[in-house]
PDB file of C-alpha atoms in Angstrom:
ATOM      1  CA  MET K   1       9.270  -8.868  24.910  1.00 35.00           C
ATOM      2  CA  ARG K   2      13.082  -8.913  24.844  1.00 37.00           C
ATOM      3  CA  LEU K   3      14.630  -6.968  21.893  1.00 37.00           C
ATOM      4  CA  PRO K   4      18.011  -7.658  20.301  1.00 42.00           C
ATOM      5  CA  PRO K   5      20.548  -4.821  20.667  1.00 43.00           C
ATOM      6  CA  ASN K   6      19.780  -1.688  18.716  1.00 45.00           C
ATOM      7  CA  GLU K   7      16.130  -2.919  18.237  1.00 45.00           C
ATOM      8  CA  THR K   8      13.175  -0.661  19.008  1.00 46.00           C
ATOM      9  CA  SER K   9       9.779  -1.902  19.739  1.00 47.00           C
ATOM     10  CA  SER K  10       8.535  -0.259  16.512  1.00 47.00           C
ATOM     11  CA  ASN K  11      11.095  -2.237  14.444  1.00 50.00           C
ATOM     12  CA  ALA K  12      10.150  -5.435  16.262  1.00 48.00           C
ATOM     13  CA  ALA K  13       6.493  -4.778  15.504  1.00 49.00           C
ATOM     14  CA  ALA K  14       7.300  -4.317  11.806  1.00 46.00           C
ATOM     15  CA  ARG K  15       8.974  -7.666  11.734  1.00 47.00           C
ATOM     16  CA  ALA K  16       6.420  -9.546  14.067  1.00 48.00           C
ATOM     17  CA  PHE K  17       5.149 -12.602  12.205  1.00 51.00           C
ATOM     18  CA  LEU K  18       1.545 -12.284  11.406  1.00 60.00           C
ATOM     19  CA  SER K  19      -1.355 -13.603   9.444  1.00 82.00           C
ATOM     20  CA  ALA K  20      -3.419 -10.576   8.775  1.00 88.00           C
ATOM     21  CA  ARG K  21      -5.388  -8.707   6.293  1.00 92.00           C
ATOM     22  CA  ALA K  22      -3.106  -6.292   4.548  1.00 93.00           C
ATOM     23  CA  GLY K  23      -4.235  -3.267   2.424  1.00 94.00           C
ATOM     24  CA  ILE K  24      -2.151  -2.134  -0.459  1.00 97.00           C
ATOM     25  CA  ALA K  25      -2.763   1.034  -2.634  1.00 97.00           C
ATOM     26  CA  LEU K  26      -1.528   0.872  -6.210  1.00 98.00           C
ATOM     27  CA  GLY K  27      -0.995   3.856  -8.489  1.00 96.00           C
ATOM     28  CA  THR K  28       0.648   4.647 -11.829  1.00 97.00           C
ATOM     29  CA  ASN K  29       0.894   7.708 -14.056  1.00 95.00           C
ATOM     30  CA  LEU K  30       3.601   6.838 -16.483  1.00 95.00           C
ATOM     31  CA  GLY K  31       3.990   4.372 -19.381  1.00 95.00           C
ATOM     32  CA  ASP K  32       1.152   1.926 -20.101  1.00 97.00           C
ATOM     33  CA  ARG K  33      -0.784   2.662 -16.818  1.00 97.00           C
ATOM     34  CA  LEU K  34      -3.356   0.025 -17.253  1.00 98.00           C
ATOM     35  CA  ALA K  35      -0.724  -2.664 -17.877  1.00 97.00           C
ATOM     36  CA  ASN K  36       1.365  -1.397 -14.908  1.00 97.00           C
ATOM     37  CA  LEU K  37      -1.466  -1.802 -12.737  1.00 97.00           C
ATOM     38  CA  LYS K  38      -2.643  -5.295 -13.873  1.00 97.00           C
ATOM     39  CA  ARG K  39       0.954  -6.623 -13.757  1.00 97.00           C
ATOM     40  CA  ALA K  40       1.353  -5.327 -10.221  1.00 97.00           C
ATOM     41  CA  ARG K  41      -1.917  -7.085  -9.060  1.00 97.00           C
ATOM     42  CA  GLU K  42      -0.641 -10.352 -10.518  1.00 97.00           C
ATOM     43  CA  GLN K  43       2.731  -9.982  -8.994  1.00 97.00           C
ATOM     44  CA  ILE K  44       1.200  -9.077  -5.518  1.00 97.00           C
ATOM     45  CA  SER K  45      -1.176 -12.183  -5.962  1.00 96.00           C
ATOM     46  CA  ARG K  46       1.752 -14.426  -6.673  1.00 96.00           C
ATOM     47  CA  LEU K  47       3.839 -13.419  -3.638  1.00 96.00           C
ATOM     48  CA  ARG K  48       4.603 -16.437  -1.557  1.00 94.00           C
ATOM     49  CA  MET K  49       3.294 -14.666   1.612  1.00 93.00           C
ATOM     50  CA  VAL K  50      -0.093 -13.761  -0.131  1.00 95.00           C
ATOM     51  CA  HIS K  51      -3.059 -15.985   0.250  1.00 91.00           C
ATOM     52  CA  SER K  52      -6.897 -15.783  -0.368  1.00 90.00           C
ATOM     53  CA  PRO K  53      -9.099 -14.311  -0.109  1.00 91.00           C
ATOM     54  CA  ILE K  54      -7.855 -11.388  -2.346  1.00 94.00           C
ATOM     55  CA  LEU K  55      -9.949  -8.407  -2.838  1.00 96.00           C
ATOM     56  CA  ALA K  56      -9.363  -6.109  -5.610  1.00 97.00           C
ATOM     57  CA  SER K  57     -11.049  -2.781  -6.315  1.00 98.00           C
ATOM     58  CA  SER K  58     -11.975  -1.476  -9.798  1.00 97.00           C
ATOM     59  CA  ILE K  59      -9.387   0.927 -11.308  1.00 97.00           C
ATOM     60  CA  TYR K  60      -9.933   4.557 -10.924  1.00 97.00           C
ATOM     61  CA  GLU K  61      -8.460   7.541 -12.945  1.00 97.00           C
ATOM     62  CA  THR K  62      -7.631  10.413 -10.769  1.00 94.00           C
ATOM     63  CA  ASP K  63      -5.955  13.884 -10.969  1.00 91.00           C
ATOM     64  CA  PRO K  64      -2.449  14.074  -9.548  1.00 90.00           C
ATOM     65  CA  VAL K  65      -2.111  15.197  -5.929  1.00 85.00           C
ATOM     66  CA  ASP K  66       0.977  17.215  -4.928  1.00 83.00           C
ATOM     67  CA  CYS K  67       2.916  16.191  -8.048  1.00 81.00           C
ATOM     68  CA  GLU K  68       4.945  18.196 -10.497  1.00 82.00           C
ATOM     69  CA  PRO K  69       3.113  20.738 -12.632  1.00 84.00           C
ATOM     70  CA  GLU K  70       1.705  19.003 -15.809  1.00 87.00           C
ATOM     71  CA  ALA K  71       1.741  15.606 -14.259  1.00 90.00           C
ATOM     72  CA  PRO K  72      -0.325  13.044 -16.107  1.00 95.00           C
ATOM     73  CA  ARG K  73      -3.446  11.683 -14.520  1.00 95.00           C
ATOM     74  CA  PHE K  74      -3.126   8.469 -12.351  1.00 96.00           C
ATOM     75  CA  LEU K  75      -4.665   5.151 -12.465  1.00 98.00           C
ATOM     76  CA  ASN K  76      -5.325   3.977  -8.924  1.00 97.00           C
ATOM     77  CA  ALA K  77      -6.720   0.861  -7.166  1.00 98.00           C
ATOM     78  CA  VAL K  78      -6.620  -0.957  -3.714  1.00 98.00           C
ATOM     79  CA  MET K  79      -6.082  -4.645  -3.017  1.00 98.00           C
ATOM     80  CA  GLU K  80      -6.730  -6.360   0.345  1.00 96.00           C
ATOM     81  CA  VAL K  81      -4.865  -9.723   0.748  1.00 96.00           C
ATOM     82  CA  THR K  82      -4.289 -12.279   3.649  1.00 94.00           C
ATOM     83  CA  CYS K  83      -0.527 -11.827   4.277  1.00 92.00           C
ATOM     84  CA  GLU K  84       1.374 -14.542   6.142  1.00 92.00           C
ATOM     85  CA  SER K  85       4.639 -12.608   6.815  1.00 87.00           C
ATOM     86  CA  ASP K  86       5.741  -9.545   8.585  1.00 87.00           C
ATOM     87  CA  ALA K  87       4.887  -6.132   7.398  1.00 90.00           C
ATOM     88  CA  ALA K  88       8.513  -5.283   6.747  1.00 91.00           C
ATOM     89  CA  GLU K  89       8.960  -8.281   4.503  1.00 93.00           C
ATOM     90  CA  LEU K  90       5.833  -7.342   2.545  1.00 94.00           C
ATOM     91  CA  LEU K  91       7.023  -3.998   2.111  1.00 93.00           C
ATOM     92  CA  GLN K  92      10.315  -5.205   0.633  1.00 95.00           C
ATOM     93  CA  CYS K  93       8.536  -7.348  -1.797  1.00 96.00           C
ATOM     94  CA  LEU K  94       6.268  -4.271  -2.842  1.00 96.00           C
ATOM     95  CA  ARG K  95       9.408  -2.353  -3.444  1.00 94.00           C
ATOM     96  CA  GLN K  96      10.982  -5.132  -5.597  1.00 95.00           C
ATOM     97  CA  ILE K  97       7.717  -5.162  -7.684  1.00 97.00           C
ATOM     98  CA  GLU K  98       8.142  -1.275  -8.125  1.00 94.00           C
ATOM     99  CA  ALA K  99      11.770  -1.630  -9.181  1.00 94.00           C
ATOM    100  CA  ALA K 100      10.802  -4.262 -11.763  1.00 94.00           C
ATOM    101  CA  ALA K 101       8.309  -1.797 -13.169  1.00 94.00           C
ATOM    102  CA  GLY K 102      11.007   0.842 -13.627  1.00 89.00           C
ATOM    103  CA  ARG K 103      10.585   2.884 -10.303  1.00 80.00           C
ATOM    104  CA  PRO K 104      14.112   4.010  -8.941  1.00 70.00           C
ATOM    105  CA  LEU K 105      14.739   3.083  -5.401  1.00 69.00           C
ATOM    106  CA  ARG K 106      15.603   6.694  -4.699  1.00 67.00           C
ATOM    107  CA  HIS K 107      12.964   8.974  -6.007  1.00 60.00           C
ATOM    108  CA  GLU K 108      11.382  12.291  -5.061  1.00 69.00           C
ATOM    109  CA  ARG K 109       8.358  12.334  -3.074  1.00 69.00           C
ATOM    110  CA  ASN K 110       5.206  12.592  -4.999  1.00 69.00           C
ATOM    111  CA  ALA K 111       7.012  12.530  -8.556  1.00 75.00           C
ATOM    112  CA  SER K 112       5.338  10.822 -11.626  1.00 86.00           C
ATOM    113  CA  ARG K 113       5.934   7.053 -11.395  1.00 88.00           C
ATOM    114  CA  THR K 114       5.479   3.914 -13.342  1.00 94.00           C
ATOM    115  CA  LEU K 115       4.272   2.216 -10.230  1.00 96.00           C
ATOM    116  CA  ASP K 116       3.624   3.119  -6.595  1.00 94.00           C
ATOM    117  CA  LEU K 117       2.620   0.586  -3.994  1.00 96.00           C
ATOM    118  CA  ASP K 118       1.673   1.693  -0.623  1.00 93.00           C
ATOM    119  CA  LEU K 119       1.181  -0.578   2.270  1.00 94.00           C
ATOM    120  CA  LEU K 120      -1.942   0.815   4.030  1.00 93.00           C
ATOM    121  CA  TYR K 121      -2.346  -1.454   7.016  1.00 91.00           C
ATOM    122  CA  CYS K 122      -1.294  -4.917   8.008  1.00 89.00           C
ATOM    123  CA  GLY K 123      -3.762  -6.126  10.598  1.00 87.00           C
ATOM    124  CA  ASP K 124      -3.699  -4.077  13.687  1.00 84.00           C
ATOM    125  CA  VAL K 125       0.251  -3.635  13.442  1.00 83.00           C
ATOM    126  CA  ASN K 126       1.444  -0.123  14.537  1.00 84.00           C
ATOM    127  CA  VAL K 127       4.721   0.729  13.186  1.00 86.00           C
ATOM    128  CA  ALA K 128       6.725   3.915  12.985  1.00 88.00           C
ATOM    129  CA  THR K 129      10.126   3.460  11.401  1.00 88.00           C
ATOM    130  CA  ALA K 130      12.330   5.405   8.767  1.00 86.00           C
ATOM    131  CA  ASP K 131      11.181   2.915   6.069  1.00 85.00           C
ATOM    132  CA  LEU K 132       7.511   2.025   7.185  1.00 88.00           C
ATOM    133  CA  GLU K 133       4.720   3.730   8.935  1.00 88.00           C
ATOM    134  CA  LEU K 134       1.528   1.522   9.589  1.00 86.00           C
ATOM    135  CA  PRO K 135      -1.293   2.263   9.369  1.00 85.00           C
ATOM    136  CA  HIS K 136      -0.494   4.763   6.674  1.00 85.00           C
ATOM    137  CA  PRO K 137      -0.743   8.140   8.366  1.00 83.00           C
ATOM    138  CA  ARG K 138      -2.446   9.996   5.374  1.00 86.00           C
ATOM    139  CA  MET K 139      -4.702   7.341   3.721  1.00 85.00           C
ATOM    140  CA  HIS K 140      -7.839   8.724   5.325  1.00 84.00           C
ATOM    141  CA  LEU K 141      -7.085  12.057   3.554  1.00 83.00           C
ATOM    142  CA  ARG K 142      -6.703  10.596   0.047  1.00 89.00           C
ATOM    143  CA  ARG K 143      -9.589  10.280  -2.159  1.00 91.00           C
ATOM    144  CA  PHE K 144      -7.620   8.132  -4.601  1.00 94.00           C
ATOM    145  CA  VAL K 145      -7.340   5.463  -1.715  1.00 93.00           C
ATOM    146  CA  LEU K 146     -10.554   5.974  -0.040  1.00 93.00           C
ATOM    147  CA  GLU K 147     -12.670   5.428  -3.184  1.00 96.00           C
ATOM    148  CA  PRO K 148     -11.257   2.100  -4.170  1.00 97.00           C
ATOM    149  CA  LEU K 149     -10.862   0.977  -0.476  1.00 96.00           C
ATOM    150  CA  GLY K 150     -14.678   1.827   0.001  1.00 95.00           C
ATOM    151  CA  GLU K 151     -15.426  -0.484  -2.889  1.00 96.00           C
ATOM    152  CA  ILE K 152     -13.934  -3.415  -1.264  1.00 97.00           C
ATOM    153  CA  ARG K 153     -14.065  -2.705   2.465  1.00 95.00           C
ATOM    154  CA  PRO K 154     -16.767  -0.044   3.209  1.00 95.00           C
ATOM    155  CA  ASP K 155     -17.139  -1.095   6.705  1.00 93.00           C
ATOM    156  CA  LEU K 156     -13.476  -0.719   7.565  1.00 91.00           C
ATOM    157  CA  ILE K 157     -12.798   1.651  10.351  1.00 88.00           C
ATOM    158  CA  LEU K 158      -9.513   3.199   9.864  1.00 79.00           C
ATOM    159  CA  PRO K 159      -7.220   3.761  12.757  1.00 71.00           C
ATOM    160  CA  ASN K 160      -7.714   7.285  14.402  1.00 70.00           C
ATOM    161  CA  CYS K 161     -10.958   7.688  12.693  1.00 76.00           C
ATOM    162  CA  ARG K 162     -14.356   7.300  14.265  1.00 79.00           C
ATOM    163  CA  GLN K 163     -16.096   6.488  10.915  1.00 84.00           C
ATOM    164  CA  ASN K 164     -15.921   3.674   8.412  1.00 88.00           C
ATOM    165  CA  VAL K 165     -14.290   4.081   4.938  1.00 89.00           C
ATOM    166  CA  ALA K 166     -17.798   4.637   3.400  1.00 87.00           C
ATOM    167  CA  ALA K 167     -18.592   7.513   5.515  1.00 84.00           C
ATOM    168  CA  LEU K 168     -15.245   9.224   4.715  1.00 79.00           C
TER     169      LEU K 168
END
């Protein structure tokens, strides 16, 4: 593959066109949490690059992990969609949805938020850039991701894991 100047293979992989199943984690612990998640699900479903089938987990209430003291509890869910675009474009759309929900573009890591959308995987794409790391490097350690993901994709084997989601 020939890359444009200043292009790395990781950047090219993030932009490679694909039609693949993409996993998205949704979380919120500020404002009307239920409305935040429902609105985000609808907005994701209406993205021009998202197509059926769309799988959506139940909504789970979870304790905050590595957040500021006294942080409110989170509502979390996971969606899996068919995505007909590159991972970088999908991530950009997810960030726009977060911004529309009131999340600042620049924010502290693990701070309370009106909406957090994490791209977990996008087909078998492996990417490591400043903006995007796929598959998500910590998803297998996060119960608030594994439980809802296990509901919709229990047989999914996560990268770098020997067990499926249900076994984790």
